[in-house]
Coordinates of C-alpha atoms in Angstrom, one line a residue:
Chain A
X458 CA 0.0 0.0 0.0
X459 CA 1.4 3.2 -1.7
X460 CA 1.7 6.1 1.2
X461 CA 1.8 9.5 0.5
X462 CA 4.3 10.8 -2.2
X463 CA 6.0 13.8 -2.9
X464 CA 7.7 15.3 -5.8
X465 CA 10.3 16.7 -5.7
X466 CA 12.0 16.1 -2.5
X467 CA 14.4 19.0 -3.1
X468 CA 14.0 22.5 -5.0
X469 CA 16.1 25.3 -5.2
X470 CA 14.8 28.5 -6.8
X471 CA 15.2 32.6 -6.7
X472 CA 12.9 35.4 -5.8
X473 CA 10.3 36.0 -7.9
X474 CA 9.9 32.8 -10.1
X475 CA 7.4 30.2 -9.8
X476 CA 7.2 26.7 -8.5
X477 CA 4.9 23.6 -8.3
X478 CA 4.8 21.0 -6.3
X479 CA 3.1 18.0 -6.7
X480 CA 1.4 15.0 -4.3
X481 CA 0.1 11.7 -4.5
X482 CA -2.8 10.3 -2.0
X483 CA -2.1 7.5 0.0
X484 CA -4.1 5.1 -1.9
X485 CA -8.1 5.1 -0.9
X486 CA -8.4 8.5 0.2
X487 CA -9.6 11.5 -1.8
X488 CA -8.2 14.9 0.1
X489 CA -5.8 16.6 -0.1
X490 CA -4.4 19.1 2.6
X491 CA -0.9 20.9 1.8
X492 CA 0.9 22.6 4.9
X493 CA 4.1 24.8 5.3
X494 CA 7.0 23.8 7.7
X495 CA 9.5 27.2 8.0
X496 CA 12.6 25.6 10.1
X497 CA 12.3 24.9 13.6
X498 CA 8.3 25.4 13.3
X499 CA 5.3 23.4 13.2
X500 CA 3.3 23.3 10.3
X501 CA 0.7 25.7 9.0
X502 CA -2.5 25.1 6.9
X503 CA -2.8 26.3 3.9
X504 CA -5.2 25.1 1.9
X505 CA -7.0 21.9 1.5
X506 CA -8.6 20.0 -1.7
X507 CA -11.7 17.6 -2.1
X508 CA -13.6 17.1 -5.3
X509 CA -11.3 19.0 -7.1
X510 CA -11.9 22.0 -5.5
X511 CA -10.3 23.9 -2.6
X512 CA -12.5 23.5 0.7
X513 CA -10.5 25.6 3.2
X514 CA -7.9 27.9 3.3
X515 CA -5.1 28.9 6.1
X516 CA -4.0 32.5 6.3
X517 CA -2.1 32.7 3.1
X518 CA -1.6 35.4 0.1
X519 CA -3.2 34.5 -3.2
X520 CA 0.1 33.8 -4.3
X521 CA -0.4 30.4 -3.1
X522 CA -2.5 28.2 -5.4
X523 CA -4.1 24.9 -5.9
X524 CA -4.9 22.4 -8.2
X525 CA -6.9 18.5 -7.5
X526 CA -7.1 16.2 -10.4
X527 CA -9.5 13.3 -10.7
X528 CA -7.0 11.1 -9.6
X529 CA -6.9 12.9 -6.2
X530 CA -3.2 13.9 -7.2
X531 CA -2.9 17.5 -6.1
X532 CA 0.1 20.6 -6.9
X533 CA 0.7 23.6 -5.2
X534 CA 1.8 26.8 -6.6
X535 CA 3.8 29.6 -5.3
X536 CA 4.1 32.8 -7.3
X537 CA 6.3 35.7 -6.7
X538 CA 8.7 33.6 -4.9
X539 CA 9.9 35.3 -1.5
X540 CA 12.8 34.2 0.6
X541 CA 10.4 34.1 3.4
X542 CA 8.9 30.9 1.2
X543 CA 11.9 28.6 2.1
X544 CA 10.8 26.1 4.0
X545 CA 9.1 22.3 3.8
X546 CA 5.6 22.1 2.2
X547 CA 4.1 19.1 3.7
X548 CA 0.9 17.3 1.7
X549 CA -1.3 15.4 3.6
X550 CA -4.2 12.6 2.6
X551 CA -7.2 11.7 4.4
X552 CA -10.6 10.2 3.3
X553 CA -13.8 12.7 3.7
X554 CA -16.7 11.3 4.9
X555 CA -14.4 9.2 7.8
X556 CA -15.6 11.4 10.5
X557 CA -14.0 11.4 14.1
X558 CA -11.7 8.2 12.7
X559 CA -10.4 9.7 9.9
X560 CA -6.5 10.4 10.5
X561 CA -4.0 12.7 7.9
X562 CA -1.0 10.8 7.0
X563 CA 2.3 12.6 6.1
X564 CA 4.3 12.7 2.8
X565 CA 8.2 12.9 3.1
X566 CA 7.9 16.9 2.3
X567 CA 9.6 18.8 -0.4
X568 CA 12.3 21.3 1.1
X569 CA 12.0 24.5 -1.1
X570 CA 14.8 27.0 -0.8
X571 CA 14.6 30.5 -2.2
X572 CA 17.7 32.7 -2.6
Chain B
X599 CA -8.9 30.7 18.2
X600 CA -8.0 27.4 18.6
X601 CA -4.4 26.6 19.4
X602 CA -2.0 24.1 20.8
X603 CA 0.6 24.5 23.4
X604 CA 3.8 22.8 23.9
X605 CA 6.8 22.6 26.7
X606 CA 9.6 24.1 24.9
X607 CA 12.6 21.8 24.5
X608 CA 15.2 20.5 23.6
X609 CA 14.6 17.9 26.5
X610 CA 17.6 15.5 26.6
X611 CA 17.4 12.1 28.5
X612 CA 19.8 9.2 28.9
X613 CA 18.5 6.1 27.7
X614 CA 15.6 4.2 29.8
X615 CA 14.6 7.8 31.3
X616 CA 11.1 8.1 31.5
X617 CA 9.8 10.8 29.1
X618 CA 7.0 13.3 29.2
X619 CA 6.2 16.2 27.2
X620 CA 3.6 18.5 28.0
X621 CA 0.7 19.3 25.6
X622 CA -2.0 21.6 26.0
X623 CA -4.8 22.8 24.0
X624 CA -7.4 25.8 23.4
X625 CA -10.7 24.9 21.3
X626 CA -14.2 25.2 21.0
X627 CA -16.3 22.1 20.7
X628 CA -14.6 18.1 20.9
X629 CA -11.4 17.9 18.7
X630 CA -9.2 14.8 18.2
X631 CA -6.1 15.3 19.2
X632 CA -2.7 13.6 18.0
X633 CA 0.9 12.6 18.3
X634 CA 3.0 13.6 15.6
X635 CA 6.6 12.9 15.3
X636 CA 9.1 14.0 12.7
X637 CA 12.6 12.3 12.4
X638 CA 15.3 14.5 10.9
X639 CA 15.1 15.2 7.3
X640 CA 11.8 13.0 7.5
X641 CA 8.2 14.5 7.2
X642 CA 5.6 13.9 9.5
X643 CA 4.2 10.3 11.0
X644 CA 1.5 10.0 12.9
X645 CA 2.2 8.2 16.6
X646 CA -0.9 7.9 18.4
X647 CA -4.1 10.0 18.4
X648 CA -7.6 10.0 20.6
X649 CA -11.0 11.0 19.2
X650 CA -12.6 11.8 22.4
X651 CA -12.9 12.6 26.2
X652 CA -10.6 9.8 28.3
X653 CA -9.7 8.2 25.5
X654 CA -5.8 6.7 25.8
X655 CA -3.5 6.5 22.5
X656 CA -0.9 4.0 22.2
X657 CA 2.0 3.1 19.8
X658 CA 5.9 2.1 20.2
X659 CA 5.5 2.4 24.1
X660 CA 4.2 6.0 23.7
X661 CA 0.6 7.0 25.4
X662 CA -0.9 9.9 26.2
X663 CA -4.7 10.2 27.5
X664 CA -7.5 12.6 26.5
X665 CA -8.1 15.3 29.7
X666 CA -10.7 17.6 28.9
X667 CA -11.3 18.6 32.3
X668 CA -7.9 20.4 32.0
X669 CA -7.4 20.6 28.1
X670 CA -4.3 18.4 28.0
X671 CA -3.0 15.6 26.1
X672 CA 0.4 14.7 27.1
X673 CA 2.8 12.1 25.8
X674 CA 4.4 9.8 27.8
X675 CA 7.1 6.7 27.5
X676 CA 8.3 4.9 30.4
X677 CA 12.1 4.3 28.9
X678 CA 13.6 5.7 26.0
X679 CA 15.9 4.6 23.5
X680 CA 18.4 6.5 21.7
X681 CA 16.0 5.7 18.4
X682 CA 13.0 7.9 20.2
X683 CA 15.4 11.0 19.4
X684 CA 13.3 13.2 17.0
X685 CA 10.8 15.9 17.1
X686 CA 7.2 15.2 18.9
X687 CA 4.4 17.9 17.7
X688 CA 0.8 17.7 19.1
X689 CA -2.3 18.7 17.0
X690 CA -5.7 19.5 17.1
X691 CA -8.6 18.7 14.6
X692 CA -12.0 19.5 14.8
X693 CA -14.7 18.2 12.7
X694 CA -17.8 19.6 10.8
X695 CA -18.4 22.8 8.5
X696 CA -15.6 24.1 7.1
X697 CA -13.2 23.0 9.7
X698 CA -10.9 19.9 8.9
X699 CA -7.5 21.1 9.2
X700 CA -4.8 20.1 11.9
X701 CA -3.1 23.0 14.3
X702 CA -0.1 21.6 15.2
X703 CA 2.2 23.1 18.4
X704 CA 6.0 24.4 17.9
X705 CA 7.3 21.0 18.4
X706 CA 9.7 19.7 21.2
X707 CA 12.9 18.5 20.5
X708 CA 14.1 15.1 22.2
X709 CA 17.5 14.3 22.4
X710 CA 18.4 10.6 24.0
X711 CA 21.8 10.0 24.9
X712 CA 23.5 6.6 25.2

Protein backbone atom coordinates (compact mmCIF):
# COMPACT_ATOMS: atom_id res chain seq x y z
CA UNK A 1 0.00 0.00 0.00
CA UNK A 2 1.41 3.18 -1.69
CA UNK A 3 1.67 6.09 1.24
CA UNK A 4 1.81 9.49 0.53
CA UNK A 5 4.26 10.78 -2.15
CA UNK A 6 5.98 13.81 -2.90
CA UNK A 7 7.67 15.27 -5.81
CA UNK A 8 10.35 16.65 -5.74
CA UNK A 9 12.01 16.12 -2.46
CA UNK A 10 14.40 18.97 -3.05
CA UNK A 11 13.99 22.46 -4.97
CA UNK A 12 16.08 25.25 -5.22
CA UNK A 13 14.78 28.47 -6.76
CA UNK A 14 15.17 32.57 -6.72
CA UNK A 15 12.93 35.38 -5.78
CA UNK A 16 10.29 36.04 -7.94
CA UNK A 17 9.85 32.76 -10.06
CA UNK A 18 7.39 30.23 -9.77
CA UNK A 19 7.21 26.71 -8.47
CA UNK A 20 4.86 23.64 -8.28
CA UNK A 21 4.83 21.02 -6.31
CA UNK A 22 3.07 18.00 -6.71
CA UNK A 23 1.44 15.01 -4.26
CA UNK A 24 0.09 11.71 -4.54
CA UNK A 25 -2.78 10.32 -1.99
CA UNK A 26 -2.14 7.53 0.00
CA UNK A 27 -4.11 5.15 -1.86
CA UNK A 28 -8.06 5.11 -0.94
CA UNK A 29 -8.41 8.53 0.20
CA UNK A 30 -9.57 11.50 -1.80
CA UNK A 31 -8.24 14.85 0.10
CA UNK A 32 -5.78 16.56 -0.12
CA UNK A 33 -4.38 19.08 2.65
CA UNK A 34 -0.90 20.88 1.84
CA UNK A 35 0.88 22.62 4.90
CA UNK A 36 4.05 24.80 5.34
CA UNK A 37 6.99 23.75 7.69
CA UNK A 38 9.48 27.21 8.00
CA UNK A 39 12.61 25.61 10.08
CA UNK A 40 12.29 24.91 13.55
CA UNK A 41 8.32 25.39 13.32
CA UNK A 42 5.30 23.45 13.20
CA UNK A 43 3.29 23.29 10.30
CA UNK A 44 0.73 25.73 9.02
CA UNK A 45 -2.50 25.12 6.95
CA UNK A 46 -2.80 26.29 3.89
CA UNK A 47 -5.22 25.10 1.85
CA UNK A 48 -7.00 21.92 1.52
CA UNK A 49 -8.57 19.96 -1.65
CA UNK A 50 -11.65 17.56 -2.07
CA UNK A 51 -13.56 17.11 -5.28
CA UNK A 52 -11.32 19.03 -7.12
CA UNK A 53 -11.88 21.98 -5.46
CA UNK A 54 -10.28 23.93 -2.62
CA UNK A 55 -12.55 23.51 0.66
CA UNK A 56 -10.53 25.60 3.22
CA UNK A 57 -7.93 27.88 3.29
CA UNK A 58 -5.13 28.93 6.08
CA UNK A 59 -4.02 32.52 6.35
CA UNK A 60 -2.13 32.69 3.07
CA UNK A 61 -1.63 35.36 0.13
CA UNK A 62 -3.21 34.52 -3.23
CA UNK A 63 0.13 33.83 -4.30
CA UNK A 64 -0.44 30.44 -3.10
CA UNK A 65 -2.50 28.21 -5.45
CA UNK A 66 -4.11 24.93 -5.91
CA UNK A 67 -4.86 22.42 -8.21
CA UNK A 68 -6.85 18.53 -7.50
CA UNK A 69 -7.07 16.19 -10.44
CA UNK A 70 -9.53 13.30 -10.72
CA UNK A 71 -7.04 11.08 -9.56
CA UNK A 72 -6.95 12.88 -6.20
CA UNK A 73 -3.25 13.86 -7.21
CA UNK A 74 -2.95 17.48 -6.13
CA UNK A 75 0.07 20.64 -6.95
CA UNK A 76 0.72 23.56 -5.17
CA UNK A 77 1.84 26.79 -6.56
CA UNK A 78 3.82 29.63 -5.29
CA UNK A 79 4.10 32.76 -7.32
CA UNK A 80 6.31 35.66 -6.73
CA UNK A 81 8.67 33.60 -4.86
CA UNK A 82 9.95 35.29 -1.47
CA UNK A 83 12.77 34.17 0.63
CA UNK A 84 10.44 34.10 3.37
CA UNK A 85 8.92 30.90 1.22
CA UNK A 86 11.87 28.63 2.06
CA UNK A 87 10.82 26.08 3.99
CA UNK A 88 9.11 22.26 3.82
CA UNK A 89 5.65 22.07 2.24
CA UNK A 90 4.12 19.09 3.75
CA UNK A 91 0.91 17.32 1.74
CA UNK A 92 -1.34 15.41 3.61
CA UNK A 93 -4.17 12.62 2.64
CA UNK A 94 -7.23 11.67 4.43
CA UNK A 95 -10.59 10.17 3.26
CA UNK A 96 -13.81 12.70 3.65
CA UNK A 97 -16.68 11.30 4.88
CA UNK A 98 -14.45 9.17 7.75
CA UNK A 99 -15.56 11.40 10.50
CA UNK A 100 -13.96 11.37 14.10
CA UNK A 101 -11.74 8.24 12.70
CA UNK A 102 -10.41 9.70 9.86
CA UNK A 103 -6.49 10.37 10.46
CA UNK A 104 -4.02 12.70 7.90
CA UNK A 105 -0.95 10.75 7.02
CA UNK A 106 2.29 12.57 6.08
CA UNK A 107 4.29 12.70 2.84
CA UNK A 108 8.19 12.90 3.11
CA UNK A 109 7.85 16.85 2.29
CA UNK A 110 9.56 18.83 -0.40
CA UNK A 111 12.26 21.35 1.06
CA UNK A 112 12.02 24.54 -1.09
CA UNK A 113 14.83 27.02 -0.76
CA UNK A 114 14.58 30.50 -2.17
CA UNK A 115 17.70 32.67 -2.58
CA UNK B 1 -8.94 30.73 18.20
CA UNK B 2 -7.97 27.42 18.65
CA UNK B 3 -4.39 26.55 19.36
CA UNK B 4 -1.96 24.09 20.78
CA UNK B 5 0.63 24.54 23.36
CA UNK B 6 3.76 22.80 23.86
CA UNK B 7 6.83 22.61 26.69
CA UNK B 8 9.65 24.08 24.92
CA UNK B 9 12.61 21.79 24.51
CA UNK B 10 15.23 20.54 23.59
CA UNK B 11 14.64 17.89 26.53
CA UNK B 12 17.64 15.53 26.64
CA UNK B 13 17.38 12.09 28.48
CA UNK B 14 19.80 9.16 28.92
CA UNK B 15 18.51 6.14 27.70
CA UNK B 16 15.64 4.19 29.83
CA UNK B 17 14.56 7.79 31.30
CA UNK B 18 11.06 8.14 31.47
CA UNK B 19 9.82 10.78 29.14
CA UNK B 20 7.00 13.32 29.19
CA UNK B 21 6.19 16.17 27.22
CA UNK B 22 3.60 18.53 27.96
CA UNK B 23 0.75 19.31 25.64
CA UNK B 24 -2.04 21.64 25.99
CA UNK B 25 -4.81 22.77 23.99
CA UNK B 26 -7.40 25.78 23.37
CA UNK B 27 -10.69 24.87 21.30
CA UNK B 28 -14.19 25.23 20.99
CA UNK B 29 -16.35 22.11 20.68
CA UNK B 30 -14.56 18.13 20.91
CA UNK B 31 -11.37 17.89 18.66
CA UNK B 32 -9.24 14.83 18.20
CA UNK B 33 -6.11 15.29 19.16
CA UNK B 34 -2.70 13.64 17.97
CA UNK B 35 0.94 12.61 18.35
CA UNK B 36 3.01 13.60 15.56
CA UNK B 37 6.58 12.87 15.27
CA UNK B 38 9.11 14.02 12.73
CA UNK B 39 12.60 12.33 12.36
CA UNK B 40 15.27 14.52 10.86
CA UNK B 41 15.11 15.21 7.28
CA UNK B 42 11.81 12.99 7.53
CA UNK B 43 8.24 14.49 7.23
CA UNK B 44 5.58 13.87 9.47
CA UNK B 45 4.16 10.27 11.04
CA UNK B 46 1.47 10.00 12.89
CA UNK B 47 2.19 8.20 16.62
CA UNK B 48 -0.91 7.93 18.45
CA UNK B 49 -4.07 10.00 18.37
CA UNK B 50 -7.63 10.05 20.56
CA UNK B 51 -11.02 11.04 19.21
CA UNK B 52 -12.58 11.85 22.45
CA UNK B 53 -12.89 12.58 26.18
CA UNK B 54 -10.57 9.81 28.29
CA UNK B 55 -9.69 8.20 25.53
CA UNK B 56 -5.82 6.70 25.78
CA UNK B 57 -3.53 6.50 22.54
CA UNK B 58 -0.89 3.96 22.17
CA UNK B 59 2.00 3.10 19.84
CA UNK B 60 5.90 2.09 20.15
CA UNK B 61 5.51 2.37 24.06
CA UNK B 62 4.22 6.02 23.69
CA UNK B 63 0.59 7.01 25.43
CA UNK B 64 -0.94 9.87 26.15
CA UNK B 65 -4.72 10.20 27.47
CA UNK B 66 -7.51 12.56 26.48
CA UNK B 67 -8.12 15.27 29.67
CA UNK B 68 -10.66 17.58 28.85
CA UNK B 69 -11.26 18.65 32.26
CA UNK B 70 -7.85 20.37 32.00
CA UNK B 71 -7.42 20.59 28.15
CA UNK B 72 -4.28 18.41 28.04
CA UNK B 73 -3.01 15.59 26.07
CA UNK B 74 0.43 14.71 27.09
CA UNK B 75 2.83 12.11 25.81
CA UNK B 76 4.38 9.82 27.83
CA UNK B 77 7.06 6.75 27.52
CA UNK B 78 8.29 4.86 30.38
CA UNK B 79 12.06 4.29 28.86
CA UNK B 80 13.62 5.72 25.98
CA UNK B 81 15.85 4.63 23.52
CA UNK B 82 18.42 6.46 21.67
CA UNK B 83 16.03 5.73 18.45
CA UNK B 84 13.02 7.89 20.25
CA UNK B 85 15.40 11.04 19.43
CA UNK B 86 13.34 13.17 16.99
CA UNK B 87 10.82 15.94 17.11
CA UNK B 88 7.17 15.21 18.90
CA UNK B 89 4.44 17.88 17.68
CA UNK B 90 0.76 17.71 19.08
CA UNK B 91 -2.26 18.72 17.02
CA UNK B 92 -5.74 19.46 17.13
CA UNK B 93 -8.55 18.74 14.57
CA UNK B 94 -12.00 19.49 14.83
CA UNK B 95 -14.75 18.24 12.71
CA UNK B 96 -17.75 19.64 10.75
CA UNK B 97 -18.36 22.79 8.48
CA UNK B 98 -15.62 24.14 7.06
CA UNK B 99 -13.22 23.01 9.67
CA UNK B 100 -10.93 19.92 8.87
CA UNK B 101 -7.49 21.09 9.17
CA UNK B 102 -4.85 20.09 11.93
CA UNK B 103 -3.09 23.01 14.28
CA UNK B 104 -0.06 21.64 15.21
CA UNK B 105 2.24 23.09 18.38
CA UNK B 106 5.97 24.36 17.89
CA UNK B 107 7.32 21.03 18.40
CA UNK B 108 9.73 19.72 21.17
CA UNK B 109 12.89 18.46 20.53
CA UNK B 110 14.09 15.07 22.21
CA UNK B 111 17.49 14.34 22.44
CA UNK B 112 18.44 10.64 24.04
CA UNK B 113 21.83 9.95 24.92
CA UNK B 114 23.45 6.62 25.25
Amino acid sequence: DAGVTQSPTHLIKTRGQQVTLRCSPKSGHDTVSWYQQALGQGPQFIFQYYEEEERQRGNFPDRFSGHQFPNYSSELNVNALLLGDSALYLCASSLAGAGRTDTQYFGPGTRLTVL
Amino acid sequence: GDSVTQMEGPVTLSEEACLTINCTYTATGYPSLFWYVQYPGEGLQLLLKATKADDKGSNKGFEATYRKETTSFHLEKGSVQVSDSAVYFCALRKYGGATNKLIFGTGTLLAVQP
